[in-house]
Coordinates of C-alpha atoms and ligand atoms in Angstrom, one line a residue:
M235 CA -130.6 109.0 117.9
S236 CA -128.0 106.6 118.6
D237 CA -124.9 106.6 116.5
N238 CA -124.3 103.0 117.7
Q239 CA -122.4 100.5 115.8
Y240 CA -125.5 98.2 115.3
E241 CA -127.4 100.8 112.7
K242 CA -124.1 100.2 109.8
Q243 CA -124.5 96.8 110.6
I244 CA -127.7 95.8 110.1
K245 CA -127.9 98.3 107.1
K246 CA -124.9 96.7 105.7
A247 CA -127.0 93.6 105.9
L248 CA -129.8 94.6 104.8
R249 CA -127.8 96.1 101.6
R250 CA -126.3 92.5 101.2
S251 CA -129.8 91.2 100.9
G252 CA -131.2 93.9 98.2
L253 CA -133.3 95.4 100.8
D254 CA -133.4 99.4 100.9
F255 CA -134.6 100.3 104.2
N256 CA -133.3 103.1 106.2
V257 CA -132.3 102.3 109.3
F258 CA -132.6 104.5 113.0
C259 CA -131.1 102.9 116.0
Y260 CA -132.1 104.8 119.4
D261 CA -130.7 104.7 123.0
L262 CA -133.8 105.7 124.3
I263 CA -137.3 106.4 123.2
D264 CA -140.5 106.4 124.2
S265 CA -142.3 104.2 121.7
T266 CA -140.5 103.0 118.4
N267 CA -143.8 102.2 116.3
T268 CA -145.2 105.7 118.3
E269 CA -141.4 107.5 116.1
A270 CA -142.5 105.3 113.1
R271 CA -145.7 107.5 112.8
R272 CA -144.0 110.7 113.5
Y273 CA -141.5 110.0 110.7
A274 CA -144.0 109.1 108.2
L275 CA -146.1 111.8 109.0
S276 CA -142.9 114.3 108.4
G277 CA -142.5 112.7 104.9
G278 CA -139.5 110.3 106.0
K279 CA -138.7 108.1 102.9
I280 CA -139.7 104.6 103.3
P281 CA -139.5 102.0 104.1
A282 CA -138.0 102.8 107.1
V283 CA -137.0 100.4 110.1
F284 CA -136.6 101.4 114.1
I285 CA -135.0 100.0 116.7
A286 CA -134.7 100.8 120.6
E287 CA -131.9 100.1 123.3
E288 CA -135.0 100.7 125.4
Q289 CA -138.2 102.4 125.5
S290 CA -140.2 104.3 128.1
A291 CA -143.4 104.1 126.7
G292 CA -143.3 100.6 124.8
R293 CA -147.2 100.3 123.7
G294 CA -149.1 96.4 123.2
R295 CA -152.0 95.4 122.1
M296 CA -155.6 96.4 124.1
G297 CA -153.5 99.8 125.2
R298 CA -151.3 97.6 127.5
S299 CA -147.9 98.6 127.8
F300 CA -145.3 96.7 126.9
Y301 CA -142.2 95.9 129.1
S302 CA -139.2 97.4 127.5
P303 CA -136.3 97.7 130.2
L304 CA -132.6 98.3 128.7
R305 CA -130.9 96.2 126.4
T306 CA -133.1 93.2 127.4
G307 CA -135.1 93.1 124.2
L308 CA -135.4 93.4 120.4
Y309 CA -137.6 96.5 120.1
I310 CA -138.2 97.5 116.4
S311 CA -140.8 98.8 114.2
L312 CA -140.9 98.3 110.3
L313 CA -142.4 101.3 108.4
L314 CA -143.9 99.5 105.2
D315 CA -145.5 100.5 102.1
I316 CA -148.3 98.1 102.6
P317 CA -152.2 99.2 102.9
D318 CA -153.8 97.9 106.2
S319 CA -156.7 96.4 104.4
D320 CA -156.2 92.8 105.7
A321 CA -154.2 93.2 109.2
V322 CA -155.2 89.5 110.0
R323 CA -153.1 88.8 107.1
L324 CA -150.2 90.7 108.4
T325 CA -149.7 90.1 111.5
T326 CA -149.9 86.1 110.8
S327 CA -147.4 86.4 108.4
A328 CA -145.5 88.8 110.9
A329 CA -145.8 85.9 113.8
V330 CA -144.5 83.7 110.8
A331 CA -141.6 86.0 110.0
V332 CA -140.4 85.7 114.0
R333 CA -140.8 82.7 114.7
K334 CA -138.3 81.9 111.6
A335 CA -135.6 84.3 112.5
V336 CA -135.6 83.4 115.7
L337 CA -135.3 80.1 115.0
Q338 CA -132.8 80.5 112.2
K339 CA -130.4 82.8 114.7
T340 CA -131.2 81.1 117.8
G341 CA -132.4 77.9 117.2
I342 CA -135.1 77.8 119.8
D343 CA -138.5 76.8 118.2
L344 CA -141.4 79.0 119.5
K345 CA -144.7 78.4 118.9
I346 CA -147.4 81.0 118.2
K347 CA -150.9 81.9 119.9
W348 CA -153.8 83.6 117.6
V349 CA -153.1 85.7 116.6
N350 CA -149.6 87.1 117.2
D351 CA -148.1 86.4 120.5
L352 CA -145.1 84.1 120.1
Y353 CA -144.8 81.6 123.0
L354 CA -141.5 79.5 124.5
A355 CA -143.5 77.1 126.7
S356 CA -146.2 78.4 129.1
R357 CA -144.5 82.2 128.7
K358 CA -145.1 84.8 126.2
V359 CA -141.5 86.0 124.8
S360 CA -142.7 88.2 121.9
G361 CA -145.6 89.9 120.7
I362 CA -146.6 92.3 117.9
L363 CA -148.4 95.3 117.3
A364 CA -149.8 96.3 113.5
E365 CA -150.7 99.8 113.3
S366 CA -151.6 101.6 110.3
V367 CA -150.6 105.8 109.5
L368 CA -152.4 108.2 107.3
V369 CA -150.4 110.3 105.0
G370 CA -152.4 112.7 103.2
E371 CA -154.5 109.9 101.3
H372 CA -152.4 107.3 101.3
R373 CA -151.8 104.6 104.6
F374 CA -148.8 103.0 105.5
T375 CA -148.5 99.7 107.9
I376 CA -146.3 100.1 111.5
L377 CA -145.3 96.3 112.4
G378 CA -143.9 96.8 116.1
I379 CA -142.1 93.8 117.5
G380 CA -141.0 93.4 120.8
I381 CA -138.9 90.1 121.6
N382 CA -137.8 89.5 125.5
L383 CA -134.5 88.0 125.3
D384 CA -133.1 88.0 128.7
T385 CA -135.4 90.2 129.9
D386 CA -136.8 89.5 133.9
F387 CA -139.5 89.9 134.8
R388 CA -139.6 88.5 138.7
Q389 CA -140.4 92.1 140.1
T390 CA -143.2 93.0 137.7
E391 CA -146.7 91.9 137.6
L392 CA -146.1 89.8 134.1
R393 CA -143.9 87.3 136.5
D394 CA -146.2 84.5 136.0
I395 CA -146.9 85.2 131.8
A396 CA -143.9 87.1 130.4
G397 CA -140.4 85.1 130.1
S398 CA -137.7 85.4 127.9
L399 CA -135.7 83.4 125.3
G400 CA -132.8 83.1 128.0
I401 CA -129.9 84.4 125.1
S402 CA -127.6 87.6 125.5
P403 CA -128.7 90.7 124.0
K404 CA -125.6 90.8 121.5
I405 CA -127.8 89.0 118.9
R406 CA -129.7 92.0 118.4
P407 CA -128.5 93.4 115.2
A408 CA -128.2 89.8 114.2
L409 CA -131.4 88.9 115.1
A410 CA -132.8 92.4 113.7
S411 CA -131.8 92.0 110.1
E412 CA -132.7 88.6 110.0
L413 CA -136.0 89.6 111.4
I414 CA -136.4 92.2 108.5
K415 CA -135.2 89.9 105.8
D416 CA -138.0 87.2 106.8
I417 CA -140.8 90.1 107.3
H418 CA -139.8 91.3 103.7
S419 CA -140.3 87.7 102.4
V420 CA -143.4 86.1 104.1
L421 CA -145.4 89.4 103.1
Y422 CA -144.1 89.5 99.3
E423 CA -143.9 85.4 99.4
E424 CA -146.1 84.6 95.9
D425 CA -148.4 82.2 97.6
P426 CA -149.4 83.1 100.9
L427 CA -151.0 79.8 101.4
R428 CA -147.9 78.8 102.1
V429 CA -147.4 80.9 104.7
I430 CA -150.6 80.3 106.3
D431 CA -149.8 76.8 106.0
E432 CA -146.3 77.5 108.0
Y433 CA -148.8 79.3 110.9
R434 CA -151.0 76.7 111.6
Q435 CA -147.5 74.0 111.9
S436 CA -146.7 76.7 114.2
S437 CA -150.1 77.2 116.3
C438 CA -150.3 75.9 119.9
V439 CA -154.0 76.8 120.0
L440 CA -155.1 74.3 117.5
G441 CA -156.9 70.9 119.0
K442 CA -157.0 73.3 122.5
P443 CA -160.1 74.2 124.7
V444 CA -160.0 78.3 124.8
I445 CA -162.0 80.8 126.3
F446 CA -162.3 84.2 124.8
T447 CA -164.3 87.4 125.4
E448 CA -166.2 89.1 122.6
N449 CA -168.4 92.3 123.5
E450 CA -168.7 91.5 127.1
R451 CA -169.6 88.0 126.6
S452 CA -167.7 84.9 127.6
Y453 CA -167.7 81.7 125.1
T454 CA -165.8 78.6 125.6
G455 CA -164.7 75.5 122.9
I456 CA -162.2 73.9 121.0
A457 CA -160.0 76.0 118.4
R458 CA -160.7 73.8 115.3
D459 CA -158.8 75.4 112.6
I460 CA -156.8 78.7 111.1
T461 CA -158.6 79.8 107.8
D462 CA -156.6 80.3 104.6
H463 CA -157.2 84.5 105.9
G464 CA -155.8 83.3 108.6
H465 CA -159.1 83.5 111.2
L466 CA -159.6 81.1 114.1
L467 CA -162.1 78.7 113.9
V468 CA -163.9 77.9 117.1
L469 CA -166.1 75.1 117.4
L470 CA -168.4 76.6 120.7
D471 CA -169.2 74.0 123.7
G472 CA -173.0 74.3 121.8
G473 CA -171.8 72.9 118.9
N474 CA -171.7 76.1 116.4
E475 CA -169.4 77.4 115.2
K476 CA -167.7 80.8 115.4
I477 CA -164.7 82.9 113.4
L478 CA -162.7 84.8 115.2
S479 CA -161.1 87.9 112.7
S480 CA -160.1 90.3 115.6
G481 CA -156.8 90.4 117.0
E482 CA -158.9 92.5 119.4
I483 CA -160.2 89.5 121.0
S484 CA -158.5 88.4 124.4
L485 CA -158.2 84.4 123.9
R486 CA -157.2 82.3 126.2
I487 CA -156.5 78.1 126.1
N488 CA -158.6 77.4 129.0
N489 CA -156.7 75.0 131.1
G490 CA -154.5 77.5 132.2
E491 CA -151.3 76.4 130.3
L492 CA -150.6 79.5 128.4
K493 CA -152.2 83.2 129.5
S494 CA -152.6 86.4 128.1
Ligands
BTN583 C1 -147.8 92.8 122.2 O1 -147.7 91.7 123.2 O2 -149.2 93.1 122.5 C2 -147.7 93.6 121.2 C3 -146.4 94.3 121.6 C4 -145.5 94.8 120.7 C5 -144.2 95.7 121.6 C6 -143.3 96.3 120.5 S1 -141.7 97.0 120.8 C7 -141.3 97.8 119.5 C8 -142.5 98.4 119.2 N1 -143.5 99.8 119.7 C9 -143.6 99.4 121.0 O3 -144.0 100.1 121.6 N2 -144.4 98.3 120.7 C10 -144.1 97.3 119.7

């Protein structure tokens, strides 16, 4: 574990906001989501947050890896006492919180691509991996977030897809504290419809032609709306409607604008 000053800085900022999280910072770890799972299974105190300078086995959705080189991004996982019964709500709320925190700390206005990728212009700069862990009879949620701050993708196969905010990684402790506060406030927001409204307003998918694959079948249509439950309503080319509820669907905007 790193004894870096970030841990203290973040703890202090959270305490000032009345949030009692255990905070763990690492120089290098396989994956903060994996560490959160190990910690929960070993009976650690929850809520807790795990932040790494570098991940050797960062994980993304759909079995993908998440490129996490040293000190170029914020790699953070929150372990929360929330059941995963509404996974879509959790991930849409987390996306709203990431957008809010980035806007607040950098002035950069990200757009959300359903369900939980964040884009700057045509490049993905942040992703969210929501998982759960069963400890005895109790299920906890792990929300893992990666934000590329000044990651260089030129030598990687992600060079045409991924991007960075283009800001100094020195912002990490301030951004991490803001993000934890924002996640906490959106998840416990009294009126979840307010969060969904914010999600809709930040969407870069609505009104756009989309292509997605479900059960090995490909569909095209127009993204019409995001329901109050965070599901995506697509008007298919044949005239039928389809409601997408799973983040395991790979969705592309069908004009080459956004890839994932
Ligand atoms: C995605 O874009 O598919 C989700 C990426 C999630 C990456 C973050 S980085 C912190 C946490 N630890 C991981 O191994 N993954 C998440």
